[in-house]
RNA sequence: CGGGGAGUGGCGCAGAGGUAGCGCACCUGCUUUGGGGGCAGGCGGUCGCGGGUUCGAAUCCCGCCUCCCCGACCA
């Protein structure tokens, strides 16, 4: 394609509304334009990159045995009400009403539609297993769209759904998708980690998230430096406490009150009592089923609220706030102890092991206690991984050291089980004539998000540096000014096109500096420069975008020009 | 939804009561020609929207809308 025919041009300045590199560069280089908050138009360059990702995903899905379908974007709301997800999604769904007052939504995902579809189509065990996927636009009215394509309200997603006769079949389908995902991201040039995920709204138990490592990621995940364990920080666990942390001391002296006037914070108490913050037991009050609950964790740790919610599920947790403490003088904030008489449930972090000894609140203003022994002086109703995992914590699998990184979630795989098939009547008849719900899995890849994630991982100050598989064109042909140069470039352009090479040919009447700067910004892997210097010797210069390396090859030698 | 910031030519910005300006981009011409040149000329703006104050509003006041950042939220 000739640059002079390309729609959309490059900007010299960063757009004022873009913060992260992928957003800035994709706009500056003319790949996308914002239409509304979280909604983007794809210009020709961007459309081509999107198509590249789609193609890779399609090839890997097909190779994994999935069949492509195309489901509607406008979906009736009724099945969403049957699965209870209309409520669960709430305002995240774009809703619309037709002229007869029938209610619809714009697809945020497609479990309901696909399950209803399969329910009417597959009724025998002979029809299973099946894995259906589509690539289509999805809509979520995010509270806060941000970072350009990374959290958009309209985004392109590949969603796949597997239907099996039993758990073993699901396990096979899941494994096949998991492996296909690894290959897909690798082909896209993304460095990803597969981490144990949190399930969120969708339900189901086993699931993994594929995280593209990036500073601008919205998710923290932990990973082990010694084994392949990795997990979203929301569900991350850590290994047993190191011996330095409150070792069990069954023979500890009796619990003893110590005055700590005015010391209501962990650092103050630690300093006053003369122990490390990690030797304190931090107590957080929450409400569960109208009763008082206490969460207990080492003083130097933050509470993972998702973990607490999981520990008391299905009951709902609400941490007490300022008003609650104001209303309950029996809960002296800053001096709470786990032996509070009003507490009906005490959930401790796993590092608060039975028999371990702690300094903690005395449930009396200006007082704490020392030698509080877990299980002796305060009850341990339940133990869970309540603390947010930190870098340096032990791995729960192998005991190695955990690291923490940020990532962009580019894919997720779920074992759903029968939640949707039961709610929507997707059943099959087995060989004995009995009816069973199908066992489902679902698998998503954020196609448009991959585009942004790849730019986050592959850019520099000058612009984007696409992995070859995703570049909108294979190379950029740059014609400089000079005697006979334009004619030579035109001939080379024709020959390259004749050889089936996708070329972006900068045929503009612009200065060399402008063309070089734009080429670096647009980010094709290879720049082929036809200029007066080389042409005199029958040579063109090549610049490799990622390495910055340059070489010269004969202008007549297509193989040399295209060599990597 | 809470906190913060911003809406002025296509893009980036200045202007803070006296009738709109700069850089880039775009158009014309000359010049220049291997890393975003130079000179000259030119096109282009309901100053987010609505109301108010004033002789006069981009500027002050009120209301609304939109966008961005932090948080909450989030297959």
Coordinates of C-alpha atoms (C1' of nucleotides) in Angstrom, one line a residue:
Chain A
X1 CA 0.0 0.0 0.0
X2 CA 1.1 3.5 -0.8
X3 CA 1.4 5.8 2.2
X4 CA -0.1 8.5 0.1
X5 CA -3.3 6.5 0.0
X6 CA -3.3 5.6 3.7
X7 CA -6.2 7.0 5.7
X8 CA -5.2 8.7 8.9
X9 CA -1.9 10.4 9.6
X10 CA 0.7 10.4 12.3
X11 CA 0.8 13.0 15.1
X12 CA 3.9 14.7 16.2
X13 CA 2.6 15.3 19.8
X14 CA 1.2 12.8 22.2
X15 CA -2.6 13.0 22.5
X16 CA -3.5 14.9 25.7
X17 CA -6.0 12.2 26.8
X18 CA -3.6 9.3 26.6
X19 CA -1.4 8.2 29.5
X20 CA -0.1 4.7 28.9
X21 CA 2.4 3.9 26.0
X22 CA 0.1 1.7 24.0
X23 CA -2.7 4.3 24.0
X24 CA -0.3 7.1 23.2
X25 CA 1.5 5.3 20.4
X26 CA -1.5 3.7 18.8
X27 CA -3.2 7.1 18.5
X28 CA -0.1 8.9 17.4
X29 CA 0.9 6.4 14.8
X30 CA -2.6 6.4 13.3
X31 CA -3.9 3.0 14.3
X32 CA -6.9 4.0 16.4
X33 CA -9.0 7.1 17.2
X34 CA -11.3 7.6 20.2
X35 CA -15.0 7.9 19.4
X36 CA -16.3 8.0 22.9
X37 CA -15.0 7.0 26.3
X38 CA -13.7 3.5 26.0
X39 CA -14.9 3.2 22.4
X40 CA -12.5 3.3 19.5
X41 CA -12.5 3.5 15.7
X42 CA -9.9 1.3 14.0
X43 CA -8.1 3.0 11.2
X44 CA -6.6 0.9 8.3
X45 CA -3.3 0.2 10.1
X46 CA -5.1 -0.8 13.3
X47 CA -7.6 -2.9 11.4
X48 CA -4.8 -4.9 9.9
X49 CA -3.2 -5.6 13.2
X50 CA -6.5 -6.7 14.6
X51 CA -6.9 -9.0 11.6
X52 CA -3.5 -10.5 12.3
X53 CA -4.4 -11.4 15.8
X54 CA -7.7 -12.8 14.8
X55 CA -6.0 -15.0 12.3
X56 CA -3.6 -16.5 14.8
X57 CA -6.4 -17.1 17.3
X58 CA -8.5 -18.7 14.6
X59 CA -5.7 -21.0 13.5
X60 CA -5.0 -22.1 17.0
X61 CA -8.7 -22.6 17.9
X62 CA -9.3 -24.6 14.7
X63 CA -6.2 -26.7 15.4
X64 CA -7.4 -27.4 18.9
X65 CA -10.7 -28.8 17.5
X66 CA -13.0 -25.9 18.1
X67 CA -15.6 -24.8 15.5
X68 CA -16.2 -21.2 14.7
X69 CA -19.7 -19.7 15.0
X70 CA -21.0 -16.2 15.1
X71 CA -23.4 -15.2 17.8
X72 CA -25.5 -12.0 18.0
X73 CA -24.3 -8.9 19.7
X74 CA -27.9 -8.0 20.6
X75 CA -29.1 -10.6 23.1
X76 CA -32.5 -11.1 24.8
X77 CA -32.3 -10.4 28.5
X78 CA -34.5 -13.3 29.5
X79 CA -31.8 -16.1 29.7
X80 CA -29.7 -13.7 31.8
X81 CA -32.5 -13.5 34.2
X82 CA -32.7 -17.3 34.3
X83 CA -29.1 -17.7 35.2
X84 CA -29.2 -14.9 37.7
X85 CA -26.5 -13.0 35.9
X86 CA -28.7 -10.0 35.0
X87 CA -28.4 -9.1 38.6
X88 CA -24.8 -10.1 38.9
X89 CA -23.7 -8.0 36.0
X90 CA -26.0 -5.1 36.9
X91 CA -25.1 -1.8 35.3
X92 CA -22.1 -3.3 33.6
X93 CA -24.5 -4.4 30.9
X94 CA -25.6 -2.1 28.1
X95 CA -29.3 -2.5 27.9
X96 CA -31.8 -1.6 25.3
X97 CA -35.5 -2.0 24.7
X98 CA -37.2 -2.6 21.4
X99 CA -40.4 -0.9 20.1
X100 CA -42.5 -3.6 21.8
X101 CA -40.8 -3.0 25.2
X102 CA -38.9 -6.3 25.0
X103 CA -35.6 -6.1 26.7
X104 CA -32.2 -6.8 25.3
X105 CA -28.6 -6.3 26.1
X106 CA -25.4 -5.8 24.1
X107 CA -23.3 -9.0 24.6
X108 CA -20.9 -8.7 27.5
X109 CA -20.2 -12.4 26.9
X110 CA -22.2 -15.3 25.5
X111 CA -22.6 -18.2 28.0
X112 CA -26.4 -17.7 28.0
X113 CA -26.8 -17.5 24.2
X114 CA -24.5 -20.4 23.4
X115 CA -25.9 -22.7 26.1
X116 CA -29.4 -22.1 25.0
X117 CA -28.3 -22.7 21.4
X118 CA -26.6 -26.0 22.3
X119 CA -29.5 -27.0 24.5
X120 CA -31.7 -27.1 21.4
X121 CA -29.2 -28.7 19.1
X122 CA -27.3 -31.3 21.0
X123 CA -29.4 -33.8 22.9
X124 CA -27.3 -37.0 22.8
X125 CA -24.0 -38.1 24.2
X126 CA -23.2 -38.8 20.6
X127 CA -23.2 -35.0 19.9
X128 CA -20.6 -34.4 22.6
X129 CA -18.0 -33.2 23.2
X130 CA -18.3 -29.9 21.3
X131 CA -16.2 -26.8 21.5
X132 CA -17.7 -23.7 19.8
X133 CA -16.0 -20.3 19.5
X134 CA -16.6 -16.9 18.0
X135 CA -14.7 -13.7 17.5
X136 CA -17.0 -10.8 18.2
X137 CA -17.5 -7.4 19.8
X138 CA -18.3 -7.3 23.4
X139 CA -19.8 -4.5 25.4
X140 CA -19.3 -3.7 29.1
X141 CA -20.3 -0.3 30.5
X142 CA -17.3 -0.1 32.8
X143 CA -17.4 2.3 35.7
X144 CA -14.1 3.6 34.5
X145 CA -12.8 2.9 31.0
X146 CA -9.1 3.6 30.9
X147 CA -5.8 3.1 29.3
X148 CA -7.2 3.2 25.7
X149 CA -7.7 -0.3 24.5
X150 CA -6.7 -1.9 27.8
X151 CA -10.0 -1.3 29.5
X152 CA -12.5 -0.4 26.8
X153 CA -16.3 -0.5 26.8
X154 CA -16.3 -2.1 23.4
X155 CA -13.7 -4.7 22.7
X156 CA -13.1 -7.6 20.4
X157 CA -13.0 -11.0 22.1
X158 CA -12.6 -14.5 21.1
X159 CA -14.9 -16.6 23.3
X160 CA -15.1 -20.4 23.3
X161 CA -17.4 -22.8 25.1
X162 CA -16.9 -26.5 25.6
X163 CA -19.6 -29.0 26.3
X164 CA -18.7 -32.4 27.6
X165 CA -20.4 -35.4 29.1
X166 CA -18.5 -35.4 32.3
X167 CA -15.7 -33.8 34.4
X168 CA -13.0 -35.9 32.8
X169 CA -14.1 -34.7 29.4
X170 CA -14.1 -31.1 30.6
X171 CA -10.6 -31.6 31.9
X172 CA -9.5 -32.7 28.4
X173 CA -11.2 -29.8 26.7
X174 CA -9.7 -27.4 29.3
X175 CA -6.3 -28.7 28.8
X176 CA -6.6 -28.4 25.0
X177 CA -7.6 -24.8 25.3
X178 CA -4.9 -24.1 27.9
X179 CA -2.3 -25.4 25.5
X180 CA -3.8 -23.5 22.5
X181 CA -3.6 -20.3 24.5
X182 CA 0.0 -20.7 25.3
X183 CA 0.8 -21.1 21.6
X184 CA -1.5 -18.2 20.6
X185 CA 0.2 -15.8 22.9
X186 CA 3.6 -17.0 22.0
X187 CA 2.8 -16.4 18.3
X188 CA 1.6 -12.9 19.1
X189 CA 5.0 -12.2 20.7
X190 CA 3.6 -11.8 24.1
X191 CA 5.4 -12.8 27.3
X192 CA 2.6 -14.2 29.4
X193 CA 2.3 -16.1 32.6
X194 CA -0.6 -18.5 33.3
X195 CA -1.8 -17.8 36.8
X196 CA -4.4 -19.3 39.0
X197 CA -7.3 -16.9 38.7
X198 CA -10.1 -15.5 40.7
X199 CA -13.4 -16.5 39.3
X200 CA -15.4 -13.3 39.8
X201 CA -19.0 -13.1 38.5
X202 CA -18.8 -16.0 36.1
X203 CA -18.7 -18.8 38.7
X204 CA -16.9 -22.1 38.4
X205 CA -13.9 -23.4 40.2
X206 CA -10.8 -24.2 38.3
X207 CA -9.6 -21.3 36.2
X208 CA -6.4 -19.7 34.9
X209 CA -5.7 -16.2 33.8
X210 CA -3.1 -15.4 31.2
X211 CA -1.2 -12.3 32.2
X212 CA 0.9 -10.3 29.8
X213 CA 3.7 -8.9 32.0
X214 CA 3.5 -5.1 31.9
X215 CA 4.0 -2.2 34.2
X216 CA 0.6 -0.7 33.3
X217 CA -1.2 -4.0 34.1
X218 CA -4.2 -3.8 36.3
X219 CA -3.7 -7.1 38.1
X220 CA -1.0 -8.2 40.5
X221 CA 0.0 -11.8 40.4
X222 CA 2.6 -13.8 42.4
X223 CA 4.9 -16.3 40.8
X224 CA 7.4 -18.7 42.2
X225 CA 11.0 -18.3 41.3
X226 CA 11.6 -22.1 41.8
X227 CA 8.6 -23.9 40.4
X228 CA 5.9 -22.9 37.9
X229 CA 3.3 -21.9 40.5
X230 CA 1.7 -18.6 39.8
X231 CA -1.6 -17.0 41.0
X232 CA -3.6 -13.8 40.9
X233 CA -2.8 -11.9 44.1
X234 CA -6.5 -12.1 45.0
X235 CA -6.4 -15.9 45.3
X236 CA -2.6 -16.2 46.1
X237 CA -1.6 -18.3 49.1
X238 CA 1.8 -18.5 50.8
X239 CA 3.6 -21.4 52.4
X240 CA 3.9 -22.0 56.1
X241 CA 5.3 -19.3 58.3
X242 CA 9.1 -19.1 58.6
X243 CA 10.3 -20.1 62.1
X244 CA 10.9 -16.4 62.9
X245 CA 7.2 -15.7 62.9
X246 CA 5.6 -16.3 66.3
X247 CA 6.7 -19.8 66.8
X248 CA 4.4 -22.0 68.9
X249 CA 5.3 -21.8 72.6
X250 CA 2.9 -23.9 74.5
X251 CA 4.6 -23.1 77.7
X252 CA 4.1 -19.4 77.3
X253 CA 3.4 -17.5 80.4
X254 CA -0.2 -16.4 81.0
X255 CA -1.6 -13.5 78.9
X256 CA -0.8 -10.2 80.5
X257 CA -2.2 -6.8 80.0
X258 CA 0.1 -3.9 79.3
X259 CA -0.8 -0.2 79.3
X260 CA -0.3 1.4 75.9
X261 CA -1.8 4.9 76.3
X262 CA -2.6 6.5 73.0
X263 CA -0.9 3.8 70.9
X264 CA -3.7 2.7 68.5
X265 CA -1.5 1.9 65.5
X266 CA 0.7 -1.1 64.8
X267 CA 4.0 0.8 64.7
X268 CA 3.2 2.7 67.9
X269 CA 2.3 -0.4 69.8
X270 CA 5.3 -2.3 68.5
X271 CA 7.7 0.5 69.5
X272 CA 6.0 0.8 73.0
X273 CA 6.0 -2.9 73.7
X274 CA 9.4 -3.5 72.2
X275 CA 8.6 -6.1 69.5
X276 CA 8.5 -6.2 65.7
X277 CA 5.2 -5.3 64.0
X278 CA 5.1 -8.9 62.8
X279 CA 4.8 -10.1 66.4
X280 CA 1.6 -8.2 66.8
X281 CA -1.8 -9.8 65.9
X282 CA -3.8 -7.2 63.9
X283 CA -7.5 -7.6 64.5
X284 CA -10.1 -6.3 62.0
X285 CA -13.8 -6.3 62.7
X286 CA -16.4 -7.3 60.2
X287 CA -20.1 -8.1 60.1
X288 CA -21.3 -11.4 58.8
X289 CA -25.0 -12.5 59.0
X290 CA -25.6 -9.7 61.4
X291 CA -23.0 -11.0 63.8
X292 CA -19.6 -9.7 64.7
X293 CA -16.6 -11.4 63.2
X294 CA -12.9 -10.8 63.7
X295 CA -10.1 -11.3 61.2
X296 CA -6.7 -11.9 62.8
X297 CA -3.4 -11.6 60.9
X298 CA 0.2 -10.6 61.6
X299 CA 0.7 -6.9 62.3
X300 CA 2.9 -6.2 59.3
X301 CA 0.3 -7.7 56.8
X302 CA -2.5 -6.3 54.8
X303 CA -5.9 -8.1 54.7
X304 CA -6.9 -9.7 51.4
X305 CA -10.6 -8.9 51.5
X306 CA -11.3 -11.4 48.7
X307 CA -9.7 -14.1 50.8
X308 CA -11.8 -13.1 53.8
X309 CA -15.0 -13.2 51.7
X310 CA -14.1 -16.6 50.5
X311 CA -13.3 -17.8 54.0
X312 CA -16.8 -17.0 55.2
X313 CA -18.7 -17.7 52.0
X314 CA -21.5 -18.1 51.2
X315 CA -22.2 -15.5 53.9
X316 CA -21.5 -11.9 52.9
X317 CA -18.8 -9.9 54.7
X318 CA -18.8 -6.3 55.4
X319 CA -15.8 -4.7 57.1
X320 CA -16.8 -2.3 59.8
X321 CA -16.3 1.4 59.1
X322 CA -16.1 4.7 61.1
X323 CA -19.9 4.8 61.8
X324 CA -19.9 1.2 63.1
X325 CA -17.1 1.9 65.6
X326 CA -18.8 5.2 66.6
X327 CA -22.0 3.2 67.3
X328 CA -20.3 0.4 69.3
X329 CA -18.3 1.7 72.3
X330 CA -17.5 -2.0 73.1
X331 CA -15.2 -2.1 70.1
X332 CA -12.3 0.2 71.0
X333 CA -10.7 0.8 67.6
X334 CA -7.0 0.3 67.7
X335 CA -7.2 -1.8 70.9
X336 CA -9.3 -4.7 69.5
X337 CA -8.2 -8.2 70.6
X338 CA -9.2 -11.6 69.1
X339 CA -10.6 -12.7 72.5
X340 CA -13.5 -10.2 72.3
X341 CA -16.6 -11.6 74.0
X342 CA -19.0 -10.3 71.3
X343 CA -17.2 -12.0 68.5
X344 CA -19.1 -15.0 67.1
X345 CA -16.6 -15.9 64.4
X346 CA -12.8 -15.5 64.6
X347 CA -11.0 -16.1 61.3
X348 CA -7.2 -16.2 61.5
X349 CA -4.5 -16.1 58.9
X350 CA -2.7 -19.3 58.5
X351 CA 0.4 -17.8 60.0
X352 CA -1.5 -17.4 63.2
X353 CA -0.9 -21.0 64.0
X354 CA -2.3 -22.8 67.0
X355 CA -0.1 -22.2 70.0
X356 CA 1.6 -19.2 68.5
X357 CA 2.2 -16.2 70.8
X358 CA 1.1 -12.7 70.0
X359 CA 0.9 -9.1 71.3
X360 CA -2.6 -7.8 70.6
X361 CA -5.3 -5.5 71.7
X362 CA -6.9 -5.9 75.2
X363 CA -10.4 -4.8 74.1
X364 CA -9.9 -1.9 76.5
X365 CA -8.9 1.6 75.4
X366 CA -5.2 2.3 75.9
X367 CA -4.3 -1.3 76.7
X368 CA -2.9 -4.3 74.8
X369 CA -2.0 -7.8 75.9
X370 CA 1.2 -9.9 75.5
X371 CA 1.5 -13.6 75.5
X372 CA -1.8 -14.1 73.8
X373 CA -1.7 -17.7 72.6
X374 CA -3.8 -18.7 69.6
X375 CA -6.3 -21.4 70.6
X376 CA -5.5 -20.9 74.3
X377 CA -6.4 -17.2 74.9
X378 CA -8.5 -16.6 71.8
X379 CA -10.6 -18.9 69.7
X380 CA -9.6 -20.0 66.2
X381 CA -12.9 -20.8 64.4
X382 CA -11.4 -20.9 61.0
X383 CA -8.0 -20.5 59.3
X384 CA -7.4 -19.1 55.9
X385 CA -4.8 -17.2 53.8
X386 CA -6.0 -13.8 54.9
X387 CA -2.9 -11.8 54.2
X388 CA -2.0 -10.2 50.9
X389 CA 1.0 -12.2 49.6
X390 CA 4.2 -10.2 49.2
X391 CA 7.4 -10.7 47.2
X392 CA 9.7 -12.9 49.2
X393 CA 7.0 -15.0 50.8
X394 CA 7.4 -18.7 50.6
X395 CA 5.7 -20.6 47.7
X396 CA 2.8 -22.7 48.9
X397 CA 3.8 -25.5 46.5
X398 CA 7.5 -25.8 46.8
X399 CA 8.5 -23.3 49.5
X400 CA 10.6 -21.3 47.1
X401 CA 10.6 -17.6 47.0
X402 CA 7.6 -15.8 45.5
X403 CA 7.9 -12.7 43.3
X404 CA 5.1 -10.2 42.5
X405 CA 4.5 -8.7 39.1
X406 CA 1.8 -6.7 37.3
X407 CA 0.0 -8.0 34.3
X408 CA -2.6 -7.4 31.7
X409 CA -5.1 -10.2 31.6
X410 CA -5.2 -11.2 27.9
X411 CA -7.0 -14.5 28.4
X412 CA -8.8 -16.7 30.8
X413 CA -9.9 -20.3 30.9
X414 CA -12.6 -21.6 33.2
X415 CA -14.1 -24.9 34.2
X416 CA -17.7 -23.9 34.6
X417 CA -19.3 -27.2 35.4
X418 CA -23.0 -27.4 35.1
X419 CA -24.1 -23.9 36.4
X420 CA -25.3 -22.8 33.0
X421 CA -26.4 -26.1 31.5
X422 CA -28.6 -26.7 34.5
X423 CA -30.1 -23.2 34.5
X424 CA -30.7 -23.3 30.7
X425 CA -31.6 -26.9 30.2
X426 CA -28.6 -28.0 28.2
X427 CA -28.9 -31.7 28.9
X428 CA -27.9 -34.8 26.9
X429 CA -29.1 -38.4 27.0
X430 CA -26.5 -41.0 27.8
X431 CA -26.2 -44.5 26.4
X432 CA -28.6 -45.8 29.0
X433 CA -31.2 -43.2 28.2
X434 CA -30.7 -41.1 31.3
X435 CA -30.5 -37.3 31.1
X436 CA -27.6 -35.3 32.4
X437 CA -26.5 -31.6 32.3
X438 CA -23.6 -31.0 30.0
X439 CA -20.3 -30.1 31.7
X440 CA -19.1 -26.8 30.4
X441 CA -15.9 -24.8 30.1
X442 CA -15.5 -21.3 28.8
X443 CA -12.4 -19.6 27.4
X444 CA -11.8 -16.0 26.5
X445 CA -9.1 -14.1 24.7
X446 CA -9.1 -10.3 24.5
X447 CA -8.2 -9.7 20.8
X448 CA -8.2 -5.9 20.9
X449 CA -6.5 -6.0 24.3
X450 CA -3.7 -8.1 22.9
X451 CA -3.0 -5.3 20.4
X452 CA -2.4 -2.9 23.3
X453 CA -0.6 -5.5 25.4
X454 CA 1.8 -6.2 22.6
X455 CA 2.6 -2.5 22.2
X456 CA 3.1 -2.3 25.9
X457 CA 5.8 -5.0 25.6
X458 CA 7.2 -3.9 22.3
X459 CA 7.9 -0.2 22.1
X460 CA 10.6 2.4 22.7
X461 CA 10.9 6.2 22.7
X462 CA 10.5 6.4 19.0
X463 CA 7.4 4.3 18.6
X464 CA 6.1 0.8 18.2
X465 CA 8.2 -2.2 17.3
X466 CA 5.8 -4.9 16.2
X467 CA 6.6 -8.6 16.4
X468 CA 6.6 -9.7 12.7
X469 CA 3.5 -11.8 13.2
X470 CA 1.3 -8.8 14.1
X471 CA 2.8 -6.0 12.0
X472 CA 0.3 -4.5 9.6
X473 CA 2.7 -4.8 6.8
X474 CA 5.9 -6.8 6.5
X475 CA 8.1 -3.9 5.6
X476 CA 8.2 -0.2 5.0
X477 CA 9.7 0.9 1.7
X478 CA 11.1 4.4 2.0
X479 CA 12.0 6.4 -1.1
X480 CA 14.3 9.4 -0.4
X481 CA 14.9 12.3 -2.8
X482 CA 17.5 12.0 -5.5
X483 CA 18.3 11.3 -9.1
X484 CA 16.5 8.2 -10.2
X485 CA 15.6 7.2 -6.7
X486 CA 11.9 7.4 -7.0
X487 CA 11.9 5.3 -10.1
X488 CA 14.0 2.7 -8.5
X489 CA 11.8 2.6 -5.5
X490 CA 8.7 2.3 -7.7
X491 CA 10.2 -0.7 -9.5
X492 CA 11.2 -2.3 -6.2
X493 CA 7.7 -1.7 -4.9
X494 CA 6.2 -3.5 -7.9
X495 CA 8.5 -6.4 -7.6
X496 CA 7.8 -6.9 -3.9
X497 CA 4.1 -6.8 -4.5
X498 CA 4.5 -9.2 -7.4
X499 CA 6.2 -11.5 -5.0
X500 CA 3.2 -11.3 -2.6
X501 CA 5.0 -9.2 0.0
X502 CA 2.8 -6.8 2.0
X503 CA 4.6 -3.5 1.7
X504 CA 3.9 0.0 3.1
X505 CA 5.5 2.2 0.5
X506 CA 6.2 5.7 1.7
X507 CA 5.9 7.5 -1.6
X508 CA 5.2 10.9 0.0
X509 CA 7.0 14.0 -1.2
X510 CA 8.5 14.5 2.3
X511 CA 11.8 15.0 3.8
X512 CA 13.9 12.0 4.9
X513 CA 13.7 12.9 8.5
X514 CA 9.9 12.9 8.4
X515 CA 9.8 9.5 6.8
X516 CA 12.3 7.9 9.2
X517 CA 10.5 9.3 12.2
X518 CA 7.1 8.0 10.9
X519 CA 8.6 4.6 10.1
X520 CA 9.9 4.2 13.6
X521 CA 6.6 5.4 15.0
X522 CA 4.5 3.0 12.9
X523 CA 6.9 0.2 13.8
X524 CA 7.1 -2.3 11.0
X525 CA 9.9 -4.8 11.6
X526 CA 11.9 -3.9 8.6
X527 CA 12.6 -0.6 6.8
X528 CA 14.0 -0.7 3.3
X529 CA 15.5 2.6 2.3
X530 CA 16.1 3.6 -1.3
X531 CA 18.4 6.6 -1.4
X532 CA 20.9 8.2 -3.7
X533 CA 23.9 7.0 -1.8
X534 CA 23.2 3.3 -2.0
X535 CA 21.5 3.5 -5.4
X536 CA 24.8 4.6 -7.0
X537 CA 26.2 1.2 -6.0
X538 CA 23.0 -0.7 -6.7
X539 CA 22.2 -1.1 -3.0
X540 CA 19.4 -0.4 -0.6
X541 CA 19.7 0.0 3.1
X542 CA 17.8 -2.0 5.6
X543 CA 17.0 -1.0 9.1
X544 CA 15.7 -3.5 11.6
X545 CA 13.2 -1.7 13.8
X546 CA 13.7 -3.8 17.0
X547 CA 17.5 -4.0 17.1
X548 CA 18.1 -0.8 15.2
X549 CA 20.7 -2.8 13.2
X550 CA 21.4 -1.7 9.6
X551 CA 22.8 -3.4 6.6
X552 CA 23.0 -2.9 2.8
X553 CA 21.8 -5.4 0.2
X554 CA 21.6 -5.3 -3.6
X555 CA 18.4 -3.7 -4.8
X556 CA 17.9 -6.5 -7.3
X557 CA 18.1 -9.3 -4.7
X558 CA 14.6 -9.8 -3.3
X559 CA 15.8 -12.7 -1.1
X560 CA 18.4 -10.6 0.5
X561 CA 16.0 -7.7 1.0
X562 CA 13.5 -10.1 2.7
X563 CA 16.1 -12.1 4.7
X564 CA 15.7 -11.7 8.4
Chain B
rC1 C1' -20.0 6.7 42.8
rG2 C1' -15.9 9.6 46.1
rG3 C1' -11.3 12.6 45.2
rG4 C1' -8.3 15.6 41.6
rG5 C1' -7.7 17.9 36.8
rA6 C1' -9.2 19.6 31.9
rG7 C1' -12.6 21.2 27.7
rU8 C1' -10.1 27.5 22.9
rG9 C1' -8.9 25.5 14.5
rG10 C1' -7.3 18.4 12.8
rC11 C1' -3.3 17.8 17.1
rG12 C1' -0.5 20.2 21.3
rC13 C1' -1.1 24.7 23.9
rA14 C1' -1.3 30.3 25.4
rG15 C1' -4.9 34.0 26.4
rA16 C1' -8.2 35.4 33.0
rG17 C1' -13.6 41.6 31.2
rG18 C1' -12.5 45.3 25.4
rU19 C1' -14.5 41.3 20.4
rA20 C1' -9.0 35.2 19.7
rG21 C1' -3.4 33.8 19.3
rC22 C1' 1.2 30.5 19.0
rG23 C1' 3.6 25.7 17.4
rC24 C1' 2.6 21.4 14.5
rA25 C1' -0.5 19.7 10.6
rC26 C1' -3.0 21.4 6.0
rC27 C1' -2.9 24.6 1.0
rU28 C1' 0.4 28.0 -2.6
rG29 C1' 5.2 29.4 -4.2
rC30 C1' 10.5 29.6 -3.7
rU31 C1' 14.5 27.2 -1.5
rU32 C1' 16.4 22.9 0.9
rU33 C1' 17.1 17.4 0.6
rG34 C1' 19.8 10.7 4.7
rG35 C1' 16.7 11.7 11.1
rG36 C1' 10.4 15.7 12.3
rG37 C1' 14.5 22.1 7.5
rG38 C1' 14.2 27.7 5.9
rC39 C1' 11.6 32.0 3.8
rA40 C1' 7.0 34.2 2.1
rG41 C1' 1.9 33.9 1.6
rG42 C1' -2.8 31.3 2.8
rC43 C1' -7.2 28.2 4.6
rG44 C1' -9.4 26.9 9.0
rG45 C1' -12.3 28.4 15.5
rU46 C1' -20.7 28.5 17.5
rC47 C1' -13.7 29.4 22.7
rG48 C1' -18.1 22.0 25.3
rC49 C1' -23.7 23.3 25.9
rG50 C1' -27.6 26.3 28.2
rG51 C1' -28.8 30.4 31.1
rG52 C1' -27.3 34.8 33.9
rU53 C1' -24.3 39.5 35.2
rU54 C1' -22.2 43.5 32.1
rC55 C1' -22.2 48.9 27.5
rG56 C1' -19.2 44.6 26.3
rA57 C1' -17.9 37.5 28.3
rA58 C1' -13.3 32.6 25.9
rU59 C1' -12.5 35.3 30.6
rC60 C1' -17.2 36.5 36.1
rC61 C1' -21.8 33.7 38.2
rC62 C1' -25.4 29.3 38.0
rG63 C1' -26.8 24.7 35.9
rC64 C1' -25.6 20.7 32.6
rC65 C1' -22.5 17.7 29.4
rU66 C1' -17.9 15.5 27.9
rC67 C1' -12.9 13.8 28.7
rC68 C1' -8.5 12.4 31.6
rC69 C1' -6.0 10.7 36.3
rC70 C1' -6.4 8.2 41.5
rG71 C1' -9.8 5.1 44.2
rA72 C1' -14.0 1.9 44.5
rC73 C1' -15.6 -1.6 40.6
rC74 C1' -14.2 -5.4 37.0
rA75 C1' -15.0 -13.4 32.9

